[in-house]
Amino acid sequence: MSAPPAGPAPAASGTRRHPSRRLTRTVTAGLCCLAVLAAAVVVGVRALGQEPTVTLLANWTGDDERNFRAAVVEPFEREHHVHVDYQGSSAESQVLGADVEAGTPPDVVVLTGPGELAAYAGQNQLEPLDGLIPRDAFSSSWATPLNGHVYWFPLKADLKSIVWYPAGTSERQRAQAAGRPGQWCVGLGSGATSGWPGTDWIEDILLQQYGPGTYQQWARGELSWRSEKVKGAWTTWGRLVGAGGNRELVRRALKTPYQKASEPVTAEPRGCTLEHQASFIRNQDAWTRADGRYEPSARLVPGATASDAWEVSGDLVALLHDTPQARQLIRHLASADTQRAWNARESGFSVDAQAQPAPGDAGSAWHRSLAATLLDTRAVHCFDASDAMPPAVRDAFAEATIEFLAHPDHLPALLKSLDTLGTTRDLTWLPTVCDHGT
């Protein structure tokens, strides 16, 4: 008979070694090796260009791009093991146009103009998003149905129809400043898109003076630029900012980039008091130093009659290539978690109610107020009219505001030219730009 197997030798300390500890160390070491191996495989696959890739074009660069990568792109890459080839450009419209013409458009794009996206949809360049985004998450002013399909949705939203002023400026002081052209902070400069701050003014004045019905009729190309209502919006803006008046005032407005228009608000003595600009300027240094506050523009626009009507804008996501990884990215960008993360990083706003932070995390009072206005189902939200217009009309409108500010007597010719351009064939006009109102 053979001898029985020997048992484990006693430990030197007199304690017994536990077999399960040896097993735990073995398993742990194995898992670590597997993790390292998996990471190496991922790196290797990416290095070989074999990892699935989705291309994305947007306008965020610099700090905005870094925030976007950290809050949106990197979580997507980790979860789905899909590489995002991101291109950020402040001239994204021109970049996209060139890429489309060359036959190499990105898979996904983020643009501010639904009118531009509608033109691409008319050229069969966009893929429908039916079934890819949450149903009823976005109203028609944000995700406008076109030919029975939805082709875009908002990732980030901004409220317009507001006027900023320094803390401590009384209601009487604001009213007095509104009647003095030199007290408005105005800058129309924006590179290739210069003039758009002027279009914001004219659009908002028309909305506040005549309501969403007239505004929408005009934004759909159904109301003449030479109508008394539209012409009146131009002349009202001209009186407010001193079009054709003080040469130095006009020259400064034409030469100043819109990002620097509010800098005089903290000068000594103060160079301007009021700025008609969207909610995105709240984090600019000048308004941070001035502890900027805002009020509805309807309180300062002469002849305003609209009640609870707001002009809005947004960064809109669209799909150009229907690939599995592009569909995954679309679902990711439309999700409440992603929208919450991105807008928290940028101090922006989502118009998906499910994406709002908990009440205790909603930020300052003015931030909560802006978000509440964007989400208010009783209010009328009308998308920026020039952004909703066909690109050719949008660009001509912006150029016309520059000409008008310097030479208001040219207005009849400018409006006639815009009317002629608006009747050009093959232009795509959106069926609606307001979420309710006729």
Coordinates of C-alpha atoms in Angstrom, one line a residue:
M1 CA 0.0 0.0 0.0
S2 CA 1.3 3.4 -0.9
A3 CA 1.6 6.1 1.6
P4 CA -1.0 8.8 1.7
P5 CA -0.1 12.2 0.1
A6 CA 1.7 14.6 2.5
G7 CA -0.3 17.6 3.8
P8 CA 0.8 21.2 3.5
A9 CA 3.9 22.2 5.5
P10 CA 3.1 24.4 8.5
A11 CA 3.9 28.1 8.1
A12 CA 7.0 29.4 9.8
S13 CA 4.9 31.6 12.1
G14 CA 3.0 28.7 13.4
T15 CA -0.2 29.7 11.5
R16 CA -1.8 27.7 8.8
R17 CA -1.9 29.1 5.2
H18 CA -5.5 29.2 3.9
P19 CA -5.9 27.6 0.4
S20 CA -8.5 30.2 -0.6
R21 CA -6.0 33.0 -0.2
R22 CA -3.7 31.4 -2.7
L23 CA -6.7 31.0 -5.1
T24 CA -7.7 34.7 -4.6
R25 CA -4.2 35.9 -5.5
T26 CA -4.1 33.6 -8.5
V27 CA -7.5 34.9 -9.8
T28 CA -6.6 38.5 -9.1
A29 CA -3.3 38.2 -10.9
G30 CA -5.2 36.6 -13.8
L31 CA -7.8 39.3 -14.0
C32 CA -5.1 42.0 -13.9
C33 CA -3.4 40.3 -16.8
L34 CA -6.6 40.1 -18.7
A35 CA -7.3 43.8 -18.1
V36 CA -3.9 44.8 -19.3
L37 CA -4.3 42.5 -22.3
A38 CA -7.7 44.0 -23.2
A39 CA -6.3 47.5 -22.9
A40 CA -3.4 46.5 -25.1
V41 CA -5.8 45.0 -27.7
V42 CA -7.9 48.2 -27.7
V43 CA -4.8 50.4 -28.2
G44 CA -3.6 48.0 -30.8
V45 CA -6.8 48.0 -32.7
R46 CA -7.0 51.7 -32.7
A47 CA -3.4 52.0 -33.8
L48 CA -4.2 49.7 -36.7
G49 CA -7.3 51.8 -37.6
Q50 CA -9.6 48.8 -36.9
E51 CA -11.7 50.3 -34.1
P52 CA -15.1 51.4 -35.4
T53 CA -15.0 55.2 -36.0
V54 CA -17.6 57.9 -36.3
T55 CA -16.8 61.3 -37.7
L56 CA -18.3 64.4 -36.0
L57 CA -18.2 68.1 -37.1
A58 CA -19.2 70.9 -34.7
N59 CA -18.2 74.4 -33.9
W60 CA -16.6 73.9 -30.5
T61 CA -12.9 74.7 -30.3
G62 CA -10.5 75.6 -27.5
D63 CA -11.9 75.2 -24.0
D64 CA -15.3 74.4 -25.4
E65 CA -13.8 71.5 -27.4
R66 CA -12.0 70.2 -24.3
N67 CA -15.3 70.4 -22.3
F68 CA -17.1 68.6 -25.1
R69 CA -14.6 65.8 -25.2
A70 CA -14.6 65.3 -21.5
A71 CA -18.3 65.5 -20.9
V72 CA -19.7 63.9 -24.1
V73 CA -17.1 62.2 -26.4
E74 CA -14.9 60.3 -23.9
P75 CA -17.9 58.7 -22.0
F76 CA -19.3 57.5 -25.4
E77 CA -15.9 56.1 -26.5
R78 CA -15.5 54.2 -23.2
E79 CA -19.1 52.8 -23.2
H80 CA -19.3 51.8 -26.9
H81 CA -15.6 51.2 -27.8
V82 CA -16.1 53.5 -30.8
H83 CA -13.6 56.1 -31.7
V84 CA -15.0 59.6 -32.4
D85 CA -13.0 61.5 -35.0
Y86 CA -13.9 65.0 -33.9
Q87 CA -13.4 68.2 -36.0
G88 CA -14.1 71.5 -34.4
S89 CA -14.3 74.6 -36.6
S90 CA -15.7 78.1 -36.2
A91 CA -16.4 78.0 -40.0
E92 CA -18.3 74.7 -39.8
S93 CA -20.9 75.7 -42.4
Q94 CA -18.1 76.3 -45.0
V95 CA -16.3 73.1 -43.9
L96 CA -19.5 71.1 -44.2
G97 CA -20.3 72.6 -47.6
A98 CA -16.9 71.8 -49.0
D99 CA -17.0 68.2 -47.6
V100 CA -20.5 67.6 -49.0
E101 CA -19.4 68.9 -52.4
A102 CA -16.3 66.6 -52.3
G103 CA -18.4 63.6 -51.3
T104 CA -16.7 63.2 -47.9
P105 CA -19.2 64.7 -45.4
P106 CA -18.9 63.7 -41.7
D107 CA -21.2 61.1 -40.2
V108 CA -22.7 63.5 -37.7
V109 CA -22.8 67.3 -37.7
V110 CA -23.9 69.9 -35.1
L111 CA -25.1 73.2 -36.7
T112 CA -27.0 76.2 -35.4
G113 CA -29.2 76.6 -38.5
P114 CA -32.3 74.5 -39.1
G115 CA -32.7 76.3 -42.5
E116 CA -29.3 75.1 -43.5
L117 CA -30.1 71.5 -42.4
A118 CA -33.4 71.7 -44.2
A119 CA -31.5 72.5 -47.4
Y120 CA -29.3 69.4 -46.9
A121 CA -32.4 67.3 -46.2
G122 CA -33.9 68.6 -49.5
Q123 CA -30.7 67.3 -51.2
N124 CA -31.2 63.9 -49.6
Q125 CA -28.0 64.5 -47.6
L126 CA -29.6 63.8 -44.2
E127 CA -30.9 60.6 -42.7
P128 CA -34.2 60.6 -40.8
L129 CA -33.9 60.3 -37.0
D130 CA -37.2 58.4 -36.6
G131 CA -36.8 55.9 -33.7
L132 CA -33.4 57.2 -32.7
I133 CA -34.4 60.1 -30.4
P134 CA -36.8 60.0 -27.5
R135 CA -40.4 60.6 -28.6
D136 CA -41.8 64.0 -27.4
A137 CA -38.5 65.0 -25.8
F138 CA -38.3 68.1 -28.0
S139 CA -41.1 70.4 -29.3
S140 CA -41.5 71.3 -32.9
S141 CA -39.6 74.6 -32.6
W142 CA -36.5 72.5 -31.8
A143 CA -37.0 69.3 -33.8
T144 CA -39.1 70.6 -36.7
P145 CA -40.9 67.8 -38.7
L146 CA -40.0 68.0 -42.4
N147 CA -41.9 65.9 -45.0
G148 CA -43.1 63.6 -42.2
H149 CA -39.7 63.0 -40.7
V150 CA -37.4 64.6 -38.0
Y151 CA -33.9 65.3 -39.2
W152 CA -32.4 67.2 -36.2
F153 CA -32.6 67.7 -32.5
P154 CA -31.0 70.2 -30.0
L155 CA -28.0 69.3 -28.0
K156 CA -27.8 72.8 -26.4
A157 CA -30.3 75.6 -26.3
D158 CA -30.1 79.4 -25.6
L159 CA -32.8 81.9 -24.8
K160 CA -32.9 85.2 -26.8
S161 CA -35.4 88.0 -26.4
I162 CA -33.5 89.2 -23.3
V163 CA -31.5 92.4 -22.4
W164 CA -28.5 92.3 -20.1
Y165 CA -27.6 95.1 -17.6
P166 CA -25.2 95.5 -14.6
A167 CA -26.5 94.7 -11.2
G168 CA -27.7 97.8 -9.4
T169 CA -29.1 99.4 -12.5
S170 CA -32.7 100.5 -11.6
E171 CA -35.7 100.0 -13.8
R172 CA -35.8 103.8 -14.4
Q173 CA -32.1 103.9 -15.4
R174 CA -32.7 101.0 -17.8
A175 CA -35.6 102.7 -19.4
Q176 CA -33.5 105.9 -19.8
A177 CA -30.6 104.0 -21.3
A178 CA -32.8 102.2 -23.8
G179 CA -33.7 105.6 -25.4
R180 CA -30.0 106.6 -25.8
P181 CA -28.2 104.8 -28.7
G182 CA -24.8 105.2 -27.1
Q183 CA -26.0 103.1 -24.1
W184 CA -26.5 100.0 -26.1
C185 CA -23.5 97.6 -26.3
V186 CA -23.4 96.8 -30.0
G187 CA -20.9 94.7 -32.0
L188 CA -21.7 93.2 -35.4
G189 CA -18.3 91.6 -36.1
S190 CA -18.2 87.8 -36.5
G191 CA -15.8 87.0 -39.3
A192 CA -17.6 85.4 -42.2
T193 CA -20.9 85.6 -40.4
S194 CA -20.7 89.3 -39.4
G195 CA -24.1 91.0 -39.0
W196 CA -26.0 88.2 -37.3
P197 CA -26.3 90.2 -34.0
G198 CA -28.3 92.8 -36.1
T199 CA -30.6 90.1 -37.5
D200 CA -31.3 89.0 -33.9
W201 CA -32.4 92.5 -33.1
I202 CA -34.8 92.8 -36.0
E203 CA -36.3 89.4 -35.5
D204 CA -36.9 90.0 -31.8
I205 CA -38.5 93.4 -32.4
L206 CA -40.9 91.9 -35.0
L207 CA -41.8 89.1 -32.6
Q208 CA -42.4 91.5 -29.7
Q209 CA -44.3 94.1 -31.7
Y210 CA -46.5 91.7 -33.8
G211 CA -46.4 88.3 -32.1
P212 CA -45.6 84.8 -33.2
G213 CA -48.1 84.6 -36.0
T214 CA -46.5 87.4 -38.0
Y215 CA -43.0 86.2 -37.1
Q216 CA -43.7 82.7 -38.3
Q217 CA -45.3 84.0 -41.5
W218 CA -42.2 86.0 -42.3
A219 CA -39.8 83.2 -41.3
R220 CA -41.6 80.9 -43.7
G221 CA -41.1 83.3 -46.6
E222 CA -44.8 84.2 -46.7
L223 CA -44.5 87.9 -45.6
S224 CA -42.8 90.5 -47.8
W225 CA -39.7 92.2 -46.4
R226 CA -41.2 95.4 -47.7
S227 CA -44.4 95.0 -45.6
E228 CA -45.0 97.8 -43.0
K229 CA -44.4 95.3 -40.1
V230 CA -41.0 94.1 -41.3
K231 CA -39.9 97.5 -42.4
G232 CA -41.0 98.9 -39.0
A233 CA -38.8 96.4 -37.2
W234 CA -35.8 97.6 -39.1
T235 CA -36.5 101.3 -38.4
T236 CA -37.2 100.6 -34.7
W237 CA -33.8 98.9 -34.4
G238 CA -32.2 101.8 -36.3
R239 CA -33.6 104.4 -33.9
L240 CA -32.5 102.3 -30.8
V241 CA -28.9 101.9 -31.9
G242 CA -28.5 105.2 -33.8
A243 CA -28.2 103.9 -37.4
G244 CA -26.6 106.5 -39.7
G245 CA -26.1 108.8 -36.7
N246 CA -22.9 109.5 -34.7
R247 CA -20.1 108.3 -37.0
E248 CA -17.9 107.1 -34.2
L249 CA -20.7 105.1 -32.6
V250 CA -21.6 103.4 -35.9
R251 CA -18.0 102.7 -36.7
R252 CA -17.4 101.1 -33.4
A253 CA -20.5 98.9 -33.7
L254 CA -19.4 97.8 -37.2
K255 CA -15.8 97.1 -36.2
T256 CA -16.4 95.5 -32.8
P257 CA -16.5 91.7 -32.6
Y258 CA -19.7 90.6 -30.9
Q259 CA -17.7 88.9 -28.1
K260 CA -16.2 92.2 -27.1
A261 CA -19.3 94.4 -27.4
S262 CA -20.0 94.3 -23.7
E263 CA -16.5 95.2 -22.5
P264 CA -17.3 98.9 -22.1
V265 CA -19.9 98.0 -19.5
T266 CA -17.2 97.8 -16.8
A267 CA -15.1 100.7 -18.1
E268 CA -14.6 103.9 -16.0
P269 CA -16.7 105.8 -16.9
R270 CA -19.1 103.1 -18.2
G271 CA -19.2 103.0 -21.9
C272 CA -22.6 101.2 -22.3
T273 CA -25.3 99.8 -20.1
L274 CA -27.6 97.4 -22.0
E275 CA -26.9 94.5 -24.4
H276 CA -29.4 92.7 -26.4
Q277 CA -27.8 89.2 -26.6
A278 CA -28.7 85.6 -26.0
S279 CA -28.1 83.7 -22.7
F280 CA -24.7 82.4 -23.8
I281 CA -23.0 85.7 -22.9
R282 CA -23.7 85.3 -19.2
N283 CA -20.3 83.9 -18.6
Q284 CA -18.3 86.6 -20.4
D285 CA -15.8 88.4 -18.2
A286 CA -17.5 91.7 -18.5
W287 CA -20.9 90.5 -17.3
T288 CA -19.2 88.4 -14.6
R289 CA -17.5 91.5 -13.3
A290 CA -20.7 93.5 -13.6
D291 CA -22.8 90.8 -11.9
G292 CA -25.0 90.9 -15.0
R293 CA -28.7 90.6 -14.8
Y294 CA -31.3 90.3 -17.5
E295 CA -34.9 91.2 -18.3
P296 CA -37.3 90.4 -21.1
S297 CA -36.6 92.5 -24.2
A298 CA -40.4 93.2 -24.4
R299 CA -40.0 95.6 -21.6
L300 CA -37.6 97.8 -23.6
V301 CA -38.7 97.3 -27.2
P302 CA -40.9 100.2 -28.3
G303 CA -44.4 99.1 -29.2
A304 CA -44.0 95.6 -27.8
T305 CA -47.4 93.8 -27.6
A306 CA -46.4 90.1 -27.5
S307 CA -47.0 88.3 -24.3
D308 CA -44.6 85.4 -23.3
A309 CA -43.1 85.0 -26.8
W310 CA -39.4 84.2 -26.9
E311 CA -36.9 83.9 -29.6
V312 CA -34.6 80.9 -29.1
S313 CA -31.6 79.2 -30.7
G314 CA -29.7 76.0 -30.4
D315 CA -27.0 73.7 -31.5
L316 CA -28.7 71.0 -33.6
V317 CA -27.5 67.5 -34.3
A318 CA -28.1 65.8 -37.6
L319 CA -27.1 62.5 -39.2
L320 CA -25.5 62.3 -42.7
H321 CA -24.3 58.6 -42.7
D322 CA -26.5 55.9 -41.3
T323 CA -23.8 53.6 -39.8
P324 CA -24.2 51.5 -36.6
Q325 CA -21.7 53.6 -34.8
A326 CA -23.3 56.9 -36.0
R327 CA -26.7 55.7 -34.8
Q328 CA -25.1 54.9 -31.4
L329 CA -23.7 58.4 -31.3
I330 CA -27.0 60.0 -32.2
R331 CA -28.7 58.0 -29.3
H332 CA -26.0 59.1 -27.0
L333 CA -26.3 62.8 -27.9
A334 CA -30.0 62.7 -27.5
S335 CA -30.0 61.0 -24.1
A336 CA -30.9 62.8 -21.0
D337 CA -27.7 61.9 -19.2
T338 CA -25.5 63.2 -22.0
Q339 CA -27.5 66.4 -22.4
R340 CA -27.3 67.0 -18.6
A341 CA -23.6 66.4 -18.5
W342 CA -22.8 68.6 -21.4
N343 CA -25.0 71.5 -20.3
A344 CA -23.7 71.3 -16.8
R345 CA -20.1 71.6 -18.0
E346 CA -21.0 74.5 -20.3
S347 CA -23.6 76.1 -18.0
G348 CA -26.0 75.7 -20.8
F349 CA -29.5 74.4 -21.2
S350 CA -31.2 71.3 -22.5
V351 CA -34.8 71.6 -23.6
D352 CA -35.4 67.9 -22.7
A353 CA -37.2 68.1 -19.3
Q354 CA -35.7 64.7 -18.3
A355 CA -32.2 66.2 -18.7
Q356 CA -32.6 68.9 -16.0
P357 CA -30.5 68.6 -12.8
A358 CA -32.0 68.1 -9.4
P359 CA -33.4 71.3 -7.8
G360 CA -30.4 71.5 -5.4
D361 CA -28.0 71.3 -8.3
A362 CA -29.7 73.8 -10.7
G363 CA -27.2 76.6 -10.2
S364 CA -27.9 80.3 -9.5
A365 CA -31.4 81.9 -9.6
W366 CA -30.9 83.5 -13.0
H367 CA -29.7 80.1 -14.4
R368 CA -32.8 78.4 -13.1
S369 CA -35.0 81.3 -14.5
L370 CA -33.5 80.9 -18.0
A371 CA -34.0 77.2 -17.9
A372 CA -37.5 77.5 -16.7
T373 CA -38.4 79.9 -19.5
L374 CA -37.0 77.5 -22.1
L375 CA -39.0 74.7 -20.7
D376 CA -42.3 76.6 -20.0
T377 CA -45.0 74.9 -22.1
R378 CA -47.3 77.9 -21.7
A379 CA -44.8 80.2 -23.5
V380 CA -44.2 80.4 -27.2
H381 CA -40.7 79.6 -28.4
C382 CA -39.8 80.7 -31.9
F383 CA -36.5 79.6 -33.4
D384 CA -34.1 82.3 -34.6
A385 CA -35.7 83.4 -37.9
S386 CA -32.6 84.0 -39.9
D387 CA -31.1 80.6 -38.8
A388 CA -34.4 79.0 -40.0
M389 CA -34.3 80.7 -43.4
P390 CA -32.5 79.3 -46.4
P391 CA -28.8 79.9 -46.1
A392 CA -28.7 82.4 -49.0
V393 CA -31.4 84.5 -47.5
R394 CA -29.8 84.2 -44.0
D395 CA -26.5 85.5 -45.3
A396 CA -28.0 88.3 -47.3
F397 CA -30.0 89.4 -44.3
A398 CA -26.9 89.6 -42.1
E399 CA -25.0 91.6 -44.8
A400 CA -28.0 93.9 -45.1
T401 CA -27.9 94.8 -41.4
I402 CA -24.3 96.0 -41.8
E403 CA -25.3 98.2 -44.7
F404 CA -28.4 99.6 -43.0
L405 CA -26.5 100.5 -39.8
A406 CA -24.1 102.7 -41.8
H407 CA -26.7 103.9 -44.4
P408 CA -30.3 103.6 -43.2
D409 CA -31.5 105.5 -46.3
H410 CA -30.5 102.3 -48.3
L411 CA -33.3 100.4 -46.6
P412 CA -35.8 100.3 -49.5
A413 CA -33.2 98.9 -51.8
L414 CA -32.1 96.4 -49.3
L415 CA -35.6 95.1 -48.6
K416 CA -36.4 94.9 -52.3
S417 CA -33.3 92.8 -52.8
L418 CA -34.2 90.5 -50.0
D419 CA -37.7 90.1 -51.4
T420 CA -36.3 89.2 -54.8
L421 CA -33.9 86.7 -53.3
G422 CA -36.6 85.1 -51.2
T423 CA -38.7 84.2 -54.2
T424 CA -35.8 82.3 -55.9
R425 CA -36.8 78.8 -56.9
D426 CA -35.4 75.8 -55.1
L427 CA -35.2 77.4 -51.7
T428 CA -36.4 75.3 -48.8
W429 CA -38.5 77.1 -46.2
L430 CA -39.4 75.4 -42.9
P431 CA -43.2 74.8 -42.3
T432 CA -43.0 76.1 -38.7
V433 CA -40.5 77.8 -36.4
C434 CA -42.7 78.3 -33.3
D435 CA -43.8 75.5 -31.0
H436 CA -47.3 77.0 -30.8
G437 CA -49.1 80.1 -32.1
T438 CA -50.4 80.5 -35.6

